[in-house]
C-alpha positions as a printed Julia matrix, in Angstrom:
161×3 Matrix{Float64}:
  -6.4   -22.86  -32.45
  -6.86  -22.56  -36.11
  -6.03  -25.17  -38.88
  -5.27  -23.43  -42.34
  -6.22  -26.03  -44.83
  -4.31  -25.45  -48.39
  -6.38  -26.58  -51.97
  -3.97  -26.41  -54.62
  -7.08  -25.13  -56.62
  -8.29  -22.18  -54.6
  -8.29  -19.08  -56.86
  -6.83  -16.78  -54.62
  -6.89  -15.2   -50.74
 -10.49  -15.54  -50.62
 -11.54  -18.68  -51.32
  -8.2   -20.16  -48.92
  -9.54  -18.14  -46.23
 -13.36  -19.95  -46.83
 -11.48  -22.98  -45.8
 -10.2   -21.87  -42.93
 -11.49  -23.79  -39.97
 -11.43  -23.87  -36.23
  -9.83  -27.62  -34.82
 -11.21  -28.25  -31.19
  -8.43  -29.68  -29.09
  -5.54  -28.22  -30.68
  -5.22  -25.03  -28.2
  -1.62  -24.12  -27.8
   0.52  -25.44  -25.32
   1.35  -22.53  -22.31
   3.58  -22.05  -19.52
   2.67  -20.41  -16.21
   5.25  -19.09  -13.96
   4.52  -18.68  -10.17
   7.54  -16.75   -8.81
   9.0   -17.91   -5.7
   8.1   -16.01   -2.46
   9.43  -16.5     1.08
   9.42  -20.21    2.66
   8.28  -18.54    6.21
   5.89  -16.17    7.46
   3.57  -15.13   10.52
   0.07  -15.04   10.38
  -0.98  -11.88    9.31
   1.6   -10.96    7.31
   1.29   -9.48    3.32
   2.71  -12.24    0.94
   2.71  -11.13   -2.83
   2.42  -13.72   -5.51
   3.74  -13.11   -8.88
   4.34  -15.0   -12.06
   3.83  -14.65  -15.87
   1.5   -16.66  -18.42
   3.53  -17.24  -21.81
   3.09  -19.87  -24.99
   4.97  -22.76  -24.03
   8.36  -21.78  -26.33
   8.36  -18.13  -24.3
   7.42  -16.37  -27.46
   4.33  -14.65  -26.56
   2.6   -13.36  -23.42
  -0.97  -13.74  -23.06
  -2.66  -10.71  -21.95
  -6.14  -10.72  -20.14
  -6.43  -14.27  -19.13
  -8.09  -15.13  -15.07
  -5.09  -17.42  -13.44
  -6.38  -19.39   -9.75
  -4.23  -19.15   -7.02
  -4.71  -22.14   -4.94
  -3.87  -23.92   -1.84
  -2.98  -28.05   -2.35
  -4.71  -29.9     0.13
  -3.69  -33.21    0.64
  -6.7   -35.96    0.55
  -9.03  -33.19   -0.61
 -10.41  -30.1    -2.7
  -7.62  -27.81   -2.86
  -8.8   -24.12   -1.5
  -8.43  -21.18   -3.87
  -6.73  -17.94   -2.38
  -7.46  -16.04   -4.97
  -7.77  -15.48   -8.7
  -6.3   -12.12  -10.84
  -6.02  -11.5   -14.89
  -2.45  -11.39  -16.75
  -1.52   -7.81  -17.86
  -1.99   -6.41  -21.28
   1.39   -5.18  -21.06
   3.42   -8.48  -20.37
   1.13  -11.36  -19.29
   2.6   -11.2   -15.84
   0.51  -10.85  -12.61
   0.34  -10.03   -9.03
  -1.86  -10.99   -6.09
  -1.58  -10.04   -2.7
  -2.76  -12.43    0.64
  -2.76  -11.94    4.28
  -1.0   -15.03    5.53
  -3.59  -17.44    7.46
  -2.65  -20.51    8.73
  -3.65  -23.57    6.24
  -3.95  -26.28    8.31
  -3.88  -27.21   11.87
  -0.35  -27.86   12.09
   2.34  -26.41   13.94
   3.46  -24.29   11.71
   0.75  -24.78    9.07
   2.05  -25.51    5.9
   0.63  -24.25    2.59
   1.46  -25.85   -0.68
   0.56  -22.65   -3.54
   0.53  -22.88   -7.41
  -1.17  -20.98   -9.74
  -3.52  -22.82  -12.87
  -4.22  -21.39  -15.87
  -7.84  -22.99  -16.76
  -7.31  -22.71  -20.49
  -9.11  -21.22  -23.5
 -10.01  -22.13  -26.98
  -6.8   -20.89  -28.09
  -4.73  -22.28  -25.07
  -4.3   -25.37  -23.17
  -4.74  -25.28  -19.01
  -1.22  -25.4   -17.28
  -0.43  -25.53  -13.94
   3.01  -23.68  -12.28
   5.36  -25.53   -9.93
   4.3   -25.34   -6.43
   5.64  -23.76   -3.42
   5.61  -24.57    0.13
   4.98  -21.96    2.62
   5.35  -22.07    6.4
   2.87  -19.66    8.12
   3.6   -19.71   11.91
   0.13  -18.85   13.83
   0.15  -16.02   16.12
  -2.4   -16.91   18.4
  -1.5   -18.89   21.48
  -1.21  -22.75   21.43
  -3.46  -24.74   23.87
  -6.63  -23.34   25.92
  -7.65  -19.76   26.9
  -6.21  -18.78   29.72
  -8.9   -18.14   32.39
  -8.94  -15.89   34.93
  -9.98  -16.84   38.57
 -11.39  -14.11   41.09
 -10.55  -14.85   45.26
 -11.51  -11.96   46.05
 -15.28  -12.72   46.45
 -16.77  -15.04   49.09
 -18.86  -17.76   47.26
 -22.85  -17.11   47.03
 -24.07  -19.71   50.0
 -25.7   -22.52   48.23
 -28.5   -25.05   49.6
 -28.44  -23.43   53.72
 -31.76  -23.05   55.3
 -32.57  -19.47   56.61
 -34.83  -20.03   59.51
């Protein structure tokens, strides 16, 4: 952020600009919106995440910034499923993801959120979290085995005379 120090004795704009300095830790507050998508999908479906990065007062959009799309993992490190950049025209972003189960549950629940890591000018922010149920398409349980009873078993342990 920028902090402008006004000097009463400054002799015009040029001298005032010399006392303008960057102050660390004064990044502007931000707002990150992640639009809610479907609540239930099947494994293999394509999901589109979308949202927008704004100043907290919603007066300005923030173009060209990196947004991380993550799955909130309980008792573990969150899983990053994608990285997007906000658009130059309105600070929006979209990201498509091919649905895969996030855990071993049936159905599998994913808790998605977007995160802006922050910059020197704008503060770090995390969006609201949304739960998505992913139904696996693979069969549940052991893989079926085919048994072939049309052949005689090999002769084992029989002595040939």
